[in-house]
PDB file of C-alpha atoms in Angstrom:
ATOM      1  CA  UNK A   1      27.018  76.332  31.309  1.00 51.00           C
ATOM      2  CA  UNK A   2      30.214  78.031  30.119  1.00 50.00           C
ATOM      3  CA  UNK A   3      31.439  74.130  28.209  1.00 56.00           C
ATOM      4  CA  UNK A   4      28.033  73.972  26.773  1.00 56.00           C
ATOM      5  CA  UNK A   5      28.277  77.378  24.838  1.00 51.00           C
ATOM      6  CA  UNK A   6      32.078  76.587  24.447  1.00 51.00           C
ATOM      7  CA  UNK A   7      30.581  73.922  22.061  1.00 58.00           C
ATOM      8  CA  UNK A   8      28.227  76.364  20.640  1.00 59.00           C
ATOM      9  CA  UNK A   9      29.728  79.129  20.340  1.00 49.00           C
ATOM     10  CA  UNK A  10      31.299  78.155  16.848  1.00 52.00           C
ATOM     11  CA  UNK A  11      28.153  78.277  15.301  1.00 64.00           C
ATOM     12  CA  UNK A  12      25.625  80.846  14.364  1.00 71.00           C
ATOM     13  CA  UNK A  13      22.942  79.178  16.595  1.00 79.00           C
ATOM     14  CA  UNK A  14      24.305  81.084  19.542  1.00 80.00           C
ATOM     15  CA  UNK A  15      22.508  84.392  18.830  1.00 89.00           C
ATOM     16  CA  UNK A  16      19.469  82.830  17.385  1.00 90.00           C
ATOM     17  CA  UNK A  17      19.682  80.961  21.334  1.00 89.00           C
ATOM     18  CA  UNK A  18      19.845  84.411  22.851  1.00 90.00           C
ATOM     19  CA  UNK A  19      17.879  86.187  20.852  1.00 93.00           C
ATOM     20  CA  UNK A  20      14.892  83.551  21.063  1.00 94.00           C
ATOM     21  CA  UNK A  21      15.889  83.653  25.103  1.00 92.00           C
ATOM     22  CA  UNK A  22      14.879  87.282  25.573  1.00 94.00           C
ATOM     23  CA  UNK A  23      11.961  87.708  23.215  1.00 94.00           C
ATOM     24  CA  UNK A  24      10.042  84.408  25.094  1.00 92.00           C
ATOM     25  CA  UNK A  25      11.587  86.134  28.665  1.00 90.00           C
ATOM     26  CA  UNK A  26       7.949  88.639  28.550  1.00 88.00           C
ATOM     27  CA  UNK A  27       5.862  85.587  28.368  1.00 86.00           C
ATOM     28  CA  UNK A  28       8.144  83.202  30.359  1.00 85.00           C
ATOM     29  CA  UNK A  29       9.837  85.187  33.346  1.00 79.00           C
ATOM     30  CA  UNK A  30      11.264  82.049  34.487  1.00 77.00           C
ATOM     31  CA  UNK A  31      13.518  81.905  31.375  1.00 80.00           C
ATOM     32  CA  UNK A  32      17.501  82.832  32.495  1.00 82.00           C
ATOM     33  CA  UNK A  33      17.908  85.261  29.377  1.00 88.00           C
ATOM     34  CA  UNK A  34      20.000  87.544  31.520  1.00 88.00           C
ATOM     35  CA  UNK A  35      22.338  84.950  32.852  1.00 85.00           C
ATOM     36  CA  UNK A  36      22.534  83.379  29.115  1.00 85.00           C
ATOM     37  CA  UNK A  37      23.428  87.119  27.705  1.00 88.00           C
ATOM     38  CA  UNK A  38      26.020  86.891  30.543  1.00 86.00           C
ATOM     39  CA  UNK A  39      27.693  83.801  29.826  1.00 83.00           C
ATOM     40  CA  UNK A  40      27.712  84.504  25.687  1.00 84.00           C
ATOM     41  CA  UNK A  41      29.137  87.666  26.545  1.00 86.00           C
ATOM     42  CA  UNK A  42      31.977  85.371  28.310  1.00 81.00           C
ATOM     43  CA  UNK A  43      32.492  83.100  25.927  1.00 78.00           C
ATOM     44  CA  UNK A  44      33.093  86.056  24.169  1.00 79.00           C
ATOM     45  CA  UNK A  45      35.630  87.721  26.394  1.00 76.00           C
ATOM     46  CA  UNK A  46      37.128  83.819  26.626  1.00 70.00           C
ATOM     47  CA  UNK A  47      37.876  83.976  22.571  1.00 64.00           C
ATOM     48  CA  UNK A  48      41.901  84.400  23.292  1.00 44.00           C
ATOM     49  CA  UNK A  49      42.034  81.716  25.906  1.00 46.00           C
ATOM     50  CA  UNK A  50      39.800  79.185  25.545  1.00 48.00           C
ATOM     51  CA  UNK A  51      40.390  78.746  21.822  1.00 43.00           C
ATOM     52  CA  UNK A  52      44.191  78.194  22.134  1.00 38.00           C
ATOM     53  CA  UNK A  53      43.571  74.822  18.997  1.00 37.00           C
ATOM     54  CA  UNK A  54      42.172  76.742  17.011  1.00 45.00           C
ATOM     55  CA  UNK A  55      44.644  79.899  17.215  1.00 43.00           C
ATOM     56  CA  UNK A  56      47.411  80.551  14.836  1.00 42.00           C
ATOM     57  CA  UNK A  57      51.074  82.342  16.060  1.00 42.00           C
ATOM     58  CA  UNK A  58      52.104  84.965  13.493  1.00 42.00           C
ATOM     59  CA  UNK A  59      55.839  86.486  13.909  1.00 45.00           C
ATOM     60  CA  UNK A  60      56.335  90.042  13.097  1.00 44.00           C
ATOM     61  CA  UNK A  61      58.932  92.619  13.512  1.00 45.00           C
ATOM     62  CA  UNK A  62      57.839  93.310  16.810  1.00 44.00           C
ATOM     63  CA  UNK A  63      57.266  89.520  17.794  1.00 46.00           C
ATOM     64  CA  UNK A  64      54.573  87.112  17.807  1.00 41.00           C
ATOM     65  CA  UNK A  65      50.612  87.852  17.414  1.00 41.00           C
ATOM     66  CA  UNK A  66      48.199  85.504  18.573  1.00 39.00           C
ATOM     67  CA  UNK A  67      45.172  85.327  16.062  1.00 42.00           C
ATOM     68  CA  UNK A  68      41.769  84.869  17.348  1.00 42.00           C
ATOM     69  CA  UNK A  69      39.428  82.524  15.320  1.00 42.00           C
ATOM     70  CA  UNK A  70      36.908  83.716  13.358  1.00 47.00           C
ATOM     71  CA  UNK A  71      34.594  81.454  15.236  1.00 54.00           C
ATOM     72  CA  UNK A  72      34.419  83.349  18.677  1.00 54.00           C
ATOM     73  CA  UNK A  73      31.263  84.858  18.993  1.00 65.00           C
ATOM     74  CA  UNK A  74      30.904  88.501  18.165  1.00 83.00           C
ATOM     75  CA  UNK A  75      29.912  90.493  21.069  1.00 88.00           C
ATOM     76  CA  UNK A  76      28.400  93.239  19.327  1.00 91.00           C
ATOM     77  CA  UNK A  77      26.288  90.703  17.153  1.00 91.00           C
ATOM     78  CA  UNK A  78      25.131  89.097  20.679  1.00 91.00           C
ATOM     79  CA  UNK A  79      24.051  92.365  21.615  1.00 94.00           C
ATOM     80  CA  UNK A  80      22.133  93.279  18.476  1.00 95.00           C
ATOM     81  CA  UNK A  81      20.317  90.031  19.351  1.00 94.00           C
ATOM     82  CA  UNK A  82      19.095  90.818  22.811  1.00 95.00           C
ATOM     83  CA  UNK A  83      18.654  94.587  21.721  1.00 96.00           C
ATOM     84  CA  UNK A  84      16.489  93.474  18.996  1.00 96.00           C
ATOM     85  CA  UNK A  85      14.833  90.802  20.599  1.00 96.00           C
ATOM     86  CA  UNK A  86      14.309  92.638  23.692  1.00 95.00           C
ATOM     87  CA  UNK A  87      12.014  95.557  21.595  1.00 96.00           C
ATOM     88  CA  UNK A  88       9.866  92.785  19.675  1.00 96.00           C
ATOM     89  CA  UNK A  89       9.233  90.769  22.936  1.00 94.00           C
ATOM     90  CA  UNK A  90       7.915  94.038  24.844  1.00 93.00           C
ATOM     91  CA  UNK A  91       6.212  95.094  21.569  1.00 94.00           C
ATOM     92  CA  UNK A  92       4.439  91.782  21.556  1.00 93.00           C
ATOM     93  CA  UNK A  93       3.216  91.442  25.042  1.00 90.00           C
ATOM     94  CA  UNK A  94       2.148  94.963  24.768  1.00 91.00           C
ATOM     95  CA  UNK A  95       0.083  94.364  21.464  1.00 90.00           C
ATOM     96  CA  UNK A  96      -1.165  91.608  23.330  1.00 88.00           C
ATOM     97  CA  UNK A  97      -2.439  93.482  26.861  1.00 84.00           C
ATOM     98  CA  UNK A  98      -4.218  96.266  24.175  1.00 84.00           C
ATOM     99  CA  UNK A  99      -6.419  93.800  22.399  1.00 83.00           C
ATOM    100  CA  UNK A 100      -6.523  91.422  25.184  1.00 74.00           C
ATOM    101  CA  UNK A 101     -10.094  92.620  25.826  1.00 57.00           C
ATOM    102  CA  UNK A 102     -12.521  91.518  28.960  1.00 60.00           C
ATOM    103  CA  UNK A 103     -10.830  88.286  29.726  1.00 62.00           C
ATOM    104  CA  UNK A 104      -7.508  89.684  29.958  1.00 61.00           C
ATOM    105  CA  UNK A 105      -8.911  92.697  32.032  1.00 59.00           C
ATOM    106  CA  UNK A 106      -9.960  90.102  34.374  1.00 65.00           C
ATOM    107  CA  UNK A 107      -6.711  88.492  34.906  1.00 62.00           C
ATOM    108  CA  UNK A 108      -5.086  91.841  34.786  1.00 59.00           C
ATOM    109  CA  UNK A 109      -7.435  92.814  37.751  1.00 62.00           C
ATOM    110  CA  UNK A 110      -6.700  89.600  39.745  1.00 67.00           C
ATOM    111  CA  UNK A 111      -2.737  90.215  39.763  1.00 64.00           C
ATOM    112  CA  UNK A 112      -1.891  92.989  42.421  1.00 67.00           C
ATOM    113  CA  UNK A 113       1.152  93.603  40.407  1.00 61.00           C
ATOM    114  CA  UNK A 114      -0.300  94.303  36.776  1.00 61.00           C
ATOM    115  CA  UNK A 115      -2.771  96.499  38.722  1.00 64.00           C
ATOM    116  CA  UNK A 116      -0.450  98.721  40.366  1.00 63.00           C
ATOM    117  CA  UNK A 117       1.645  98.817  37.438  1.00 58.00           C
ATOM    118  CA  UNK A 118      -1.124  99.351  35.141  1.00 58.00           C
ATOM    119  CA  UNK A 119      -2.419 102.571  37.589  1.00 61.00           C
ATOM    120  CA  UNK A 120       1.301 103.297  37.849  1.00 60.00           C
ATOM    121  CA  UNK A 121       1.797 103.922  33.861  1.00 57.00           C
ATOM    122  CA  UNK A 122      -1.111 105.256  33.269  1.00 52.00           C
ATOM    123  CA  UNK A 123       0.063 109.054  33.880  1.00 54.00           C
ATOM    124  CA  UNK A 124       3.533 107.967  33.979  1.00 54.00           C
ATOM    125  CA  UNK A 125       4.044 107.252  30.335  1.00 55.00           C
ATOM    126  CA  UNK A 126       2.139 110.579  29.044  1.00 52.00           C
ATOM    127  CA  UNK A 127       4.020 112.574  31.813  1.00 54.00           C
ATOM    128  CA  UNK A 128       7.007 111.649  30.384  1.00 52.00           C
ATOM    129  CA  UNK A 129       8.132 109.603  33.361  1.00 64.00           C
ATOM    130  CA  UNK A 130       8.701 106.521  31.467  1.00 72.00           C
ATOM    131  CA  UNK A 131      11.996 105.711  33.475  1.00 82.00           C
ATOM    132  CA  UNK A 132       9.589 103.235  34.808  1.00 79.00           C
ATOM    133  CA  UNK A 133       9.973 101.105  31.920  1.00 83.00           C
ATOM    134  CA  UNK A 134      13.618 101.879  32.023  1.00 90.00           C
ATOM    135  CA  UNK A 135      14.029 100.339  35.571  1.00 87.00           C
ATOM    136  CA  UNK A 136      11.278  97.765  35.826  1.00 84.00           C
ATOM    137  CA  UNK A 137      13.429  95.904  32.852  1.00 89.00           C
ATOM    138  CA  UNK A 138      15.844  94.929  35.321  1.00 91.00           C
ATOM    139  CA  UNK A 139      13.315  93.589  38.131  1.00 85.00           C
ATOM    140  CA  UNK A 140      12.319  89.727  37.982  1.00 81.00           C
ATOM    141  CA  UNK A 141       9.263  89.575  35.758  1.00 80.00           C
ATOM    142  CA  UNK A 142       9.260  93.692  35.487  1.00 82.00           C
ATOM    143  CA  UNK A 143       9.297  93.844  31.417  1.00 86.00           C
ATOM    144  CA  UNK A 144       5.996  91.396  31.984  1.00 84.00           C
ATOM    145  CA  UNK A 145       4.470  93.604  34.320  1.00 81.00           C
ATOM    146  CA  UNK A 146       5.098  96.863  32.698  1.00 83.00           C
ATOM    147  CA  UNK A 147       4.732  95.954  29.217  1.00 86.00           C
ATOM    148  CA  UNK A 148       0.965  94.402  29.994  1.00 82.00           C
ATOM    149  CA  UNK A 149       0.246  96.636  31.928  1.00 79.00           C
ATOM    150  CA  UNK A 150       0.853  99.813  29.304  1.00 82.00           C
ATOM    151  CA  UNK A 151      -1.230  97.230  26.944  1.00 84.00           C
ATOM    152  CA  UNK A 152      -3.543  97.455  29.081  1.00 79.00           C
ATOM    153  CA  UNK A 153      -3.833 100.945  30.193  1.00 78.00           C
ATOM    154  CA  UNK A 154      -3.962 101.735  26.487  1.00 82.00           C
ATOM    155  CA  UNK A 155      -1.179 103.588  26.300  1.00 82.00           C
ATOM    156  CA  UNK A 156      -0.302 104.868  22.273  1.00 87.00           C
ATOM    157  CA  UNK A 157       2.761 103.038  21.054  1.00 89.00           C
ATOM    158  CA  UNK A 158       4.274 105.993  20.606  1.00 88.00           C
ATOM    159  CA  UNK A 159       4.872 106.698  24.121  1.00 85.00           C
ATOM    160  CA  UNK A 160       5.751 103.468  25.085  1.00 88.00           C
ATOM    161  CA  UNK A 161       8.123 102.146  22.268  1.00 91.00           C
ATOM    162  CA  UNK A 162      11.070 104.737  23.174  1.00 92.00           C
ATOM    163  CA  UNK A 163      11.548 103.571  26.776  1.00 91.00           C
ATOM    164  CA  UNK A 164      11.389 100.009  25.845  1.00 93.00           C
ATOM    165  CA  UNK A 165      13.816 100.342  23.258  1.00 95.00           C
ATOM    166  CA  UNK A 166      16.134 102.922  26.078  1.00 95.00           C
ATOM    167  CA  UNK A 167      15.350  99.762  28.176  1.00 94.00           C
ATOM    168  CA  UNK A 168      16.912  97.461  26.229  1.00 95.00           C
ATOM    169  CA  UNK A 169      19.590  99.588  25.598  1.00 96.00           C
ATOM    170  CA  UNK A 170      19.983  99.703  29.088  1.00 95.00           C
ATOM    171  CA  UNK A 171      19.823  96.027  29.940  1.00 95.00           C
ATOM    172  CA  UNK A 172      21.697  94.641  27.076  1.00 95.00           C
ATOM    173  CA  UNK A 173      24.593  96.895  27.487  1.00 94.00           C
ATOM    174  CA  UNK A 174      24.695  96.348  31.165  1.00 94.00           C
ATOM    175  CA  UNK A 175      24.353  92.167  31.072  1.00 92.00           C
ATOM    176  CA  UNK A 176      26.738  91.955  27.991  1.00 91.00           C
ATOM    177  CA  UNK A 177      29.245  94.371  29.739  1.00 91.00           C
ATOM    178  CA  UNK A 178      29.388  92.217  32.759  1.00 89.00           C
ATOM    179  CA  UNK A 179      29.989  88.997  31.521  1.00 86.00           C
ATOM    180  CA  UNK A 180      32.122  90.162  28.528  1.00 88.00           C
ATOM    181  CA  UNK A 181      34.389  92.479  30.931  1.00 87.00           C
ATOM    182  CA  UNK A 182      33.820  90.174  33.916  1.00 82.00           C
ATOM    183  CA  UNK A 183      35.484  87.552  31.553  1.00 78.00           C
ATOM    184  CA  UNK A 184      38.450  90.186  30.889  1.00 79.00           C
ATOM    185  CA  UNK A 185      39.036  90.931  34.343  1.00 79.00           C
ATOM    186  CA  UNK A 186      37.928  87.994  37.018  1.00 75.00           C
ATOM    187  CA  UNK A 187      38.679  85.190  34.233  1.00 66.00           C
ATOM    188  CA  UNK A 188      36.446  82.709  32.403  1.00 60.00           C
ATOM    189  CA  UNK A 189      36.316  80.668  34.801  1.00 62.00           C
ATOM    190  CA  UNK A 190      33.280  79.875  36.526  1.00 67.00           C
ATOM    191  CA  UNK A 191      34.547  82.701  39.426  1.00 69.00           C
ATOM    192  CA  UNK A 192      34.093  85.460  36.906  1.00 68.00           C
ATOM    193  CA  UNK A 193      30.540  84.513  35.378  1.00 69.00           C
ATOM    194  CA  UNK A 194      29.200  83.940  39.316  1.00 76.00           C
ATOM    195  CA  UNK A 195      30.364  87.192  40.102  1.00 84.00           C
ATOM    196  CA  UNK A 196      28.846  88.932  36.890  1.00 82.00           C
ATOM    197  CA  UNK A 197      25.382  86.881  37.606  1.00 82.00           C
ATOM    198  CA  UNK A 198      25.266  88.510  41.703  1.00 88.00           C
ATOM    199  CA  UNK A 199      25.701  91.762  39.922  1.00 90.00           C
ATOM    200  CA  UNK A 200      22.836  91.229  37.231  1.00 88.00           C
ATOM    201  CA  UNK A 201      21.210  89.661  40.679  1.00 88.00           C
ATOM    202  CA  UNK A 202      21.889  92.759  42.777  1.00 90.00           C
ATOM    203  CA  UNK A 203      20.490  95.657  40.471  1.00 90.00           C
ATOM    204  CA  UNK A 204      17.469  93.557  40.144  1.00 84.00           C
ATOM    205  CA  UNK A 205      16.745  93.316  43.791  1.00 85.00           C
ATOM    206  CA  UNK A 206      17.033  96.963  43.415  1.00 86.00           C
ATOM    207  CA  UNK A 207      14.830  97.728  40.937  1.00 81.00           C
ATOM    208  CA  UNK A 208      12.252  95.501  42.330  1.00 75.00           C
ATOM    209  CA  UNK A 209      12.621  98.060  45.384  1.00 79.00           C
ATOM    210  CA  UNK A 210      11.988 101.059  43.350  1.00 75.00           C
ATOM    211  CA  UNK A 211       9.560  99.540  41.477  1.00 66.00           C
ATOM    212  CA  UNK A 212       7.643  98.860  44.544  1.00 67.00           C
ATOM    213  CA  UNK A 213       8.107 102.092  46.354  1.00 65.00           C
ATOM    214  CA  UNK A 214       4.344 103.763  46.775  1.00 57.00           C
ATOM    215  CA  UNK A 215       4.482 106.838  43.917  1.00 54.00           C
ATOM    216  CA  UNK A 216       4.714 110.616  45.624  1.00 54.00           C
ATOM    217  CA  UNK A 217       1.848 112.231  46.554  1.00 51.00           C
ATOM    218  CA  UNK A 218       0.823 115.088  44.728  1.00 47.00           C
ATOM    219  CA  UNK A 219       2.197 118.373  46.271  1.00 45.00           C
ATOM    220  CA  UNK A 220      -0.630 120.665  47.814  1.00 48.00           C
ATOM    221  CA  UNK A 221      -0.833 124.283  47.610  1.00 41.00           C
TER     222      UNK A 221
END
């Protein structure tokens, strides 16, 4: 995966491939958007290595500079992408669950998931607990459930629109900082992106535990 972007990343299509990624990710769970924000944000950390033809060696008074191409991909411009794309993809599934009517109701009541999470946000988002949102971005096919299901509970856009946007704040930051760091530190090798991918992996599997944890009961007087 890391050759193919090499090959891309000297072109602009590499953050219209991420940012296309993670706004279909709502609809298509099974898409690797995370793992592909990873491995950008590699090829990205890889810019003073892996592009040693097309570098140039400047001598100064204080020795030599190595000059990164202009073609390594930004990592700030990779993040606007998933940031960007992250907001419209919720926005659009969520638009979606609202005017879904009756036969999305239906399908909505067949899936224990969008049920829960639709009973879930219901007081969650006006009570100002929308951390929910916040966390279920990192769970496998969380953004899905949570963004139908505050379609489909109705919620105003107004209440949902800040946590999905903190949400991709959130998960953009924290995928682009792995692989861009995990680049810096473990190499661009295929060691460092595996390692960034089990952590992406790993707060996933814990999300998907907090998601699933039964709410508090009420507290009794």
């Amino acid at each position: 995966m890391l050759e193919s972007l090499g090959s891309l990343a000297g072109s602009p299509w590499i953050y219209a491939v991420v940012a296309l990624s993670v706004l279909l990710d709502v609809f298509l769970p099974v898409l690797p958007s995370g793992v592909l924000v990873i491995t950008a944000a590699t090829a990205a950390a890889a810019g003073t290595t892996t592009a040693a033809a097309g570098t140039t060696t400047v001598a100064g008074a204080t020795g030599t500079v190595t000059q990164v191409p202009d073609e390594v991909p930004s990592l700030l411009l990779l993040m606007l992408c998933a940031f960007s794309a992250s907001v419209l993809g919720d926005l659009a599934a969520f638009r979606l669950a609202r005017r879904g009517g009756e036969r999305l109701g239906r399908a909505i009541a067949r899936s224990r998931r969008l049920t829960t999470a639709q009973e879930r946000l219901g007081g969650a988002l006006s009570g100002g607990r929308g951390i929910l949102v916040v966390i279920a971005r990192f769970a496998p096919a969380g953004r899905s459930v949570v963004s139908l299901g505050a379609g489909a509970a109705h919620r105003k856009v107004k209440e949902f629109l800040p946590w999905s946007a903190l949400a991709a704040v959130a998960w953009t930051g924290y995928s682009a900082g792995l692989g861009y760091f995990g680049g810096q530190w473990l190499g661009t090798t295929w060691v460092g992106a595996g390692v960034s991918v089990l952590a992406l992996f790993a707060a996933g599997a814990l999300a998907a535990y907090v998601i699933r944890r039964p709410a508090p009961a009420p507290a009794t007087v």
